[in-house]
Coordinates of C-alpha atoms and ligand atoms in Angstrom, one line a residue:
X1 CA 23.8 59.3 22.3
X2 CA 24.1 57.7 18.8
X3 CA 24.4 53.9 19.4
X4 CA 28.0 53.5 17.2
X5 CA 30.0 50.1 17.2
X6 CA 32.8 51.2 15.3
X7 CA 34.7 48.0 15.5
X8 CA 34.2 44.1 14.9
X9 CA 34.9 41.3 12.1
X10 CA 33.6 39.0 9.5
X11 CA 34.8 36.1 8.7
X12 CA 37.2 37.7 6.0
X13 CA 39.1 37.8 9.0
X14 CA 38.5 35.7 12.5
X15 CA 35.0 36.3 12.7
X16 CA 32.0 33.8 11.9
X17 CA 29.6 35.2 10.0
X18 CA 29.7 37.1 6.5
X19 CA 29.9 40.5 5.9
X20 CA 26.4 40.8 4.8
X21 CA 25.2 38.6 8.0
X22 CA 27.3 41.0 10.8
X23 CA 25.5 44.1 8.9
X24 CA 22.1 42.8 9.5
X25 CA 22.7 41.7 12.8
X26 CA 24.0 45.3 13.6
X27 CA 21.1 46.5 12.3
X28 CA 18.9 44.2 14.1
X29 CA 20.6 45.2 17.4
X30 CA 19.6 49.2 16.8
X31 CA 23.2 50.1 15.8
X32 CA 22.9 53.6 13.8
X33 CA 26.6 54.1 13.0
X34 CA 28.6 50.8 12.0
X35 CA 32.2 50.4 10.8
X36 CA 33.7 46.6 9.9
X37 CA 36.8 46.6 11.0
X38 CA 38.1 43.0 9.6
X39 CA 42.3 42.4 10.8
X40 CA 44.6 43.4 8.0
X41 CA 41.5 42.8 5.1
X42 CA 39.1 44.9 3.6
X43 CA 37.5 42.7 1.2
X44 CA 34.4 42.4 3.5
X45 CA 33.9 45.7 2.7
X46 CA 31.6 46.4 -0.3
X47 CA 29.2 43.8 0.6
X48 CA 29.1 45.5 3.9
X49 CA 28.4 48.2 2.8
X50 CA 26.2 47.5 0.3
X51 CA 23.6 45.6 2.4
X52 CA 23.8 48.2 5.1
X53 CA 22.9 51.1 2.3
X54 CA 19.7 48.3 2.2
X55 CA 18.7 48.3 5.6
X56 CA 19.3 52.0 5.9
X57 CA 22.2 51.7 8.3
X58 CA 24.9 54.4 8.4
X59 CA 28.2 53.1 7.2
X60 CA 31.9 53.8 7.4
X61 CA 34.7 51.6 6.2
X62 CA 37.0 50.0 8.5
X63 CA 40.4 47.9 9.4
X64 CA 41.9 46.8 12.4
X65 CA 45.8 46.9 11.9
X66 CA 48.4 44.6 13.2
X67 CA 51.5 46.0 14.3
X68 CA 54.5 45.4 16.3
X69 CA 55.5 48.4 19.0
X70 CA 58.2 48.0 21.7
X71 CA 57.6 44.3 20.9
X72 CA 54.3 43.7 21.8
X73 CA 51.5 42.9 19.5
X74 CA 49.1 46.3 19.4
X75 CA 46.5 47.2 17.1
X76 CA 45.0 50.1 15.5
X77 CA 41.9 50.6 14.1
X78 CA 41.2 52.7 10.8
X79 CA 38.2 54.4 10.8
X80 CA 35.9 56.1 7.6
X81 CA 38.7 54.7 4.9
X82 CA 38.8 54.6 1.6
X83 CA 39.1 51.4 1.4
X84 CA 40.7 51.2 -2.3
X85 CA 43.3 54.0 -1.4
X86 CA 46.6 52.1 -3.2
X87 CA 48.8 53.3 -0.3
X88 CA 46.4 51.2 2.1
X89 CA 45.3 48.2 0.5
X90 CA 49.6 47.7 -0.6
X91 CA 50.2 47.7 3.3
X92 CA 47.9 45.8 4.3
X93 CA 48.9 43.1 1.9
X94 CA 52.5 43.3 3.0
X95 CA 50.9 42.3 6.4
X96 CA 49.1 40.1 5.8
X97 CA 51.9 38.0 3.8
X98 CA 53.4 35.4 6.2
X99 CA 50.0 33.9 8.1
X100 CA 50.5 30.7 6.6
X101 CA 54.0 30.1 7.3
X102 CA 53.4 31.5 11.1
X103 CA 50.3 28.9 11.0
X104 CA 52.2 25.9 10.0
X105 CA 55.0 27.0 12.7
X106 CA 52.3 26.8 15.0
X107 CA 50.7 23.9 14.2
X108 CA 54.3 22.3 14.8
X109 CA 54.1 23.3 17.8
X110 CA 50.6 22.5 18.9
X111 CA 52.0 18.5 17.2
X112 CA 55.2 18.5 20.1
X113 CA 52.3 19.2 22.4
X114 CA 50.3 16.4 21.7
X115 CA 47.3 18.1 19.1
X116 CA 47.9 17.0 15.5
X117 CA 46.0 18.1 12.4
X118 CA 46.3 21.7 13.5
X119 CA 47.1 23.2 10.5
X120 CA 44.1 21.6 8.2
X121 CA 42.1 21.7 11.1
X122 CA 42.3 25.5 12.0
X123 CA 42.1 26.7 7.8
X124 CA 39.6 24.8 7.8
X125 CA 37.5 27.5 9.9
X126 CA 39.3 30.3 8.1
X127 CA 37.3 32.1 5.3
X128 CA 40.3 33.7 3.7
X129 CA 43.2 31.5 3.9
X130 CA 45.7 34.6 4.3
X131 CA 44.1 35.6 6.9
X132 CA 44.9 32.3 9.1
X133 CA 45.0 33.4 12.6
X134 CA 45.2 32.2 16.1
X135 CA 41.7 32.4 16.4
X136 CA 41.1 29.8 14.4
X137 CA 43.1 27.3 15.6
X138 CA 41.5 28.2 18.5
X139 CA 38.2 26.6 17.0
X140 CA 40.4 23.5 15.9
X141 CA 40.7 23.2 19.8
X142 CA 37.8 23.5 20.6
X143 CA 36.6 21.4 18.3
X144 CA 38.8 18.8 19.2
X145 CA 38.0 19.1 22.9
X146 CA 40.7 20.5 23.9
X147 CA 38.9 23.4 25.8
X148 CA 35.8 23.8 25.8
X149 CA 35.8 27.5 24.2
X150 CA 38.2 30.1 22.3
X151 CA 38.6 31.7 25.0
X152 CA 39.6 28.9 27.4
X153 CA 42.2 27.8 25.3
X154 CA 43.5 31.3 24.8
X155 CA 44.7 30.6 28.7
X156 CA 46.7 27.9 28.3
X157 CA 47.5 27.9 24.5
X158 CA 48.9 30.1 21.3
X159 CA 50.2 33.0 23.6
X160 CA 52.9 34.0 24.7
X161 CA 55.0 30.8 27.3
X162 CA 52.2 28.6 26.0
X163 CA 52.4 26.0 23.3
X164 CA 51.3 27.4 19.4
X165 CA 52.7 31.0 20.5
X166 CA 55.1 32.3 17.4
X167 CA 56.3 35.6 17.3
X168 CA 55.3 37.3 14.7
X169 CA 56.6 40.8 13.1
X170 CA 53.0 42.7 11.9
X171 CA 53.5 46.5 10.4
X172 CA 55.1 49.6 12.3
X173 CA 53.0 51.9 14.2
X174 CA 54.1 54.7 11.8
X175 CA 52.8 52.2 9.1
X176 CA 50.1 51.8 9.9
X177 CA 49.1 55.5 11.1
X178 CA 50.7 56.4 7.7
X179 CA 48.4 54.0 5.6
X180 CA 45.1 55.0 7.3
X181 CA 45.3 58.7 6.5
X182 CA 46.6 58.0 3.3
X183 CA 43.6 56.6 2.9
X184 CA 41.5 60.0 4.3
X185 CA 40.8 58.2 7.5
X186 CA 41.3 58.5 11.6
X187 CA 43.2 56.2 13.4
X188 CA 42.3 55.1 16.7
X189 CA 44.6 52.5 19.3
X190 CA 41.8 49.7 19.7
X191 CA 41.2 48.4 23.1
X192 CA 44.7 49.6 25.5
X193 CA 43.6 48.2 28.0
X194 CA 44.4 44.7 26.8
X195 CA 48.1 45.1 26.5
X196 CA 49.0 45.1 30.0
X197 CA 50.7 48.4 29.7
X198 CA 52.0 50.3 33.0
X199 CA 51.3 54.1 32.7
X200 CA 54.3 55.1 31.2
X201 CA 54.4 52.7 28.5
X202 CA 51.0 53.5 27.8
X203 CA 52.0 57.2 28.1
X204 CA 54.6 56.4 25.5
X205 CA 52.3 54.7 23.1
X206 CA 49.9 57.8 23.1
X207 CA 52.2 60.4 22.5
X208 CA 54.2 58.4 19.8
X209 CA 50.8 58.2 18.0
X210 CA 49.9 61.4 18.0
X211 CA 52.8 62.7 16.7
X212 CA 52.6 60.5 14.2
X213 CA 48.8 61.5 13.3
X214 CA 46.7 59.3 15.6
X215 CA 43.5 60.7 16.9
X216 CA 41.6 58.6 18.6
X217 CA 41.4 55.9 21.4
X218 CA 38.6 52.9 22.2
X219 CA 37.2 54.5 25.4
X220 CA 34.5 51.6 25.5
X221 CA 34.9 48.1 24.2
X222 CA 34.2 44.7 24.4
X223 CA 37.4 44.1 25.6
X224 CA 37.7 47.0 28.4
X225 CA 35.9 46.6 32.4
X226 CA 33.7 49.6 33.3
X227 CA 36.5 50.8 35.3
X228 CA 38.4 51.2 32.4
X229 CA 36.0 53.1 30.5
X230 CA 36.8 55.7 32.9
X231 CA 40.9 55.4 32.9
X232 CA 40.7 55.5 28.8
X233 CA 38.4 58.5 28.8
X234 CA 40.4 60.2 31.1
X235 CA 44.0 59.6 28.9
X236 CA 41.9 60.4 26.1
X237 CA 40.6 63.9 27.8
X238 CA 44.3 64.3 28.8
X239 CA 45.9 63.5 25.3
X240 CA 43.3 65.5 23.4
X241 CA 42.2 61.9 21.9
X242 CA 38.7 61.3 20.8
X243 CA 37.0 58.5 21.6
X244 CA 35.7 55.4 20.0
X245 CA 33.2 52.8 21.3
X246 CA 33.0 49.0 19.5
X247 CA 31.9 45.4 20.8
X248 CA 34.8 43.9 18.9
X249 CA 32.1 41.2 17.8
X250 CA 33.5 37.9 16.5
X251 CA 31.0 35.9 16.4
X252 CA 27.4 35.2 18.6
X253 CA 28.2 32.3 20.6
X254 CA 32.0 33.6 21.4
X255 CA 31.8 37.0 21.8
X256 CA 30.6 38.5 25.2
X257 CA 29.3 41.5 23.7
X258 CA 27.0 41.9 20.9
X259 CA 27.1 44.3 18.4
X260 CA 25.4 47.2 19.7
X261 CA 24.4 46.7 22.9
X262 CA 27.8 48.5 25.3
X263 CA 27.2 51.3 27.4
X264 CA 27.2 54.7 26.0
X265 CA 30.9 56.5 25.9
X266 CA 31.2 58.7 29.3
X267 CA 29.7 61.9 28.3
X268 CA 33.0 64.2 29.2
X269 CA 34.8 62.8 26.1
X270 CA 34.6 63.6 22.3
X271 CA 33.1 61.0 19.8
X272 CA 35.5 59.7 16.9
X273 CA 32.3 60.4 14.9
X274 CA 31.3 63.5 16.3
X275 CA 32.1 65.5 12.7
X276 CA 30.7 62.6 10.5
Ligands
AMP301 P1 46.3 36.8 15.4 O1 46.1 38.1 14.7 O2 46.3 35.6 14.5 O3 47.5 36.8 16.3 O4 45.1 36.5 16.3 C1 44.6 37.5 17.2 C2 43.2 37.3 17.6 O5 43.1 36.3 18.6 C3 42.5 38.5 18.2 O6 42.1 39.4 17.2 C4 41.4 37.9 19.0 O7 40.3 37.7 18.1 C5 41.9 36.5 19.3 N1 42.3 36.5 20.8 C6 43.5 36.9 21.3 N2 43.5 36.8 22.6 C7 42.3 36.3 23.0 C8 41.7 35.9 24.2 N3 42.3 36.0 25.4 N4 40.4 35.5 24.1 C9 39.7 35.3 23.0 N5 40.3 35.7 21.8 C10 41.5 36.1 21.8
MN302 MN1 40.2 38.8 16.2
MN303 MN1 42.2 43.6 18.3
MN304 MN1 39.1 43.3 16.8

């Protein structure tokens, strides 16, 4: 099967290296089909896509989509975009707007808790200041010894009953499905398995999606066990879903997977790229 990894970041978003840098590393990890899928940002974009057309790697713009459903955070990734669609790149703007107002709320928090210099500290790791995310106060921590890695502190810090968690209100899920085929492409729910979902919530989310024009569904990710590579292919089977694969790379010494290098998607389930 074609090695796709159909979702990860830059650090136009939380990630850590350039555009350019993830593209060649893809490549150098035997990807053949690559989408950057940067949070809410798709400036990353042409020099992704250019220096993949120079290493002869097989391209397709992406975006991963904050949103708010039954008040949980959830996203959705947006797959073979056009990435200058009006529709999209207004949305995504409107979502991004209030980072840095959310960022100094929880740097005030993060102060009552005893860590000051959060906010300096945590855009000072963030490539594109509207894009200041918990991830990188999450460095700040780290780099302040806090924990020793991102995703130590994300156990006792900035989520939800811990200090430097705020609430935030990201797009709709109709938003968000809306904006992604306005812009010609296929939107997928990235990793469900990480929301915590019981069946019927999960059940909800899937069939609210699809009626709203979502057709796919990570199957294998970064963020799933094996065992769950089996549960999502089977909803996707079930909900006539295709299926996406992506490491959900941030960076190389805090990501668990590399780009590339997940197990193939179960062979009983349709490929979000199968018609590409
Ligand atoms: P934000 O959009 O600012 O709320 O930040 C969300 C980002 O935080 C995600 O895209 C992940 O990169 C990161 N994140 C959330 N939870 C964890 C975790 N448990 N471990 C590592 N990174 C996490
Ligand atoms: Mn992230
Ligand atoms: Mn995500
Ligand atoms: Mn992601």
């Amino acid at each position: 099967m074609l090695n796709a990894d159909l979702h990860c970041h830059s650090n136009v978003s939380d990630g850590v290296l350039p555009p350019a840098e993830v593209a060649a590393r893809a490549q150098a990890n035997g990807v053949e089909l690559w989408a950057l899928t940067d949070h809410d940002e798709i400036s990353g974009i042409p020099a992704a896509r250019q220096v993949a057309a120079e290493l002869g790697l097989r391209f397709v713009a992406g975006v991963e989509i904050s949103i708010t459903w039954a008040g949980k955070t959830v996203h959705v990734v947006g797959l073979n975009i056009d990435e200058t669609h009006p529709v999209l790149v207004g949305g995504l703007e409107s979502v991004r707007g209030g980072r840095i107002r959310r960022g100094r709320e929880i740097a005030v928090q993060l102060e009552q808790a005893g860590i000051s210099g959060a906010f300096d500290g945590a855009l000072k790791y963030a490539g594109n200041p509207d894009m200041l995310g918990r991830t990188h106060f999450a460095r700040f921590l780290v780099e302040s010894g806090v924990r020793p890695s991102v995703s130590e502190v994300f156990k006792d810090f900035l989520v939800e009953g811990k200090p430097g968690y705020m609430p935030h209100q990201w797009a709709t899920l109709e938003q968000a499905v809306s904006w992604i085929r306005a812009a010609g492409g296929r939107a997928v729910i990235a990793h469900p398995g990480r929301y915590g979902f019981d069946a019927i919530r999960m059940g909800a989310l899937v069939d609210s999606f699809r009626e709203l024009g979502g057709e796919g569904i990570e199957v294998v990710t970064g963020s799933h066990t094996p065992d769950q590579y089996d549960a999502f292919a089977r909803i996707a089977r079930d909900a006539g879903l295709l299926a996406s694969r992506g490491s959900d790379f941030h960076g190389p010494a805090e990501s668990r997977v590399d780009l590339g290098t997940l197990p193939p998607l179960p062979a009983s389930v349709t490929p979000v790229w199968h018609d590409w």
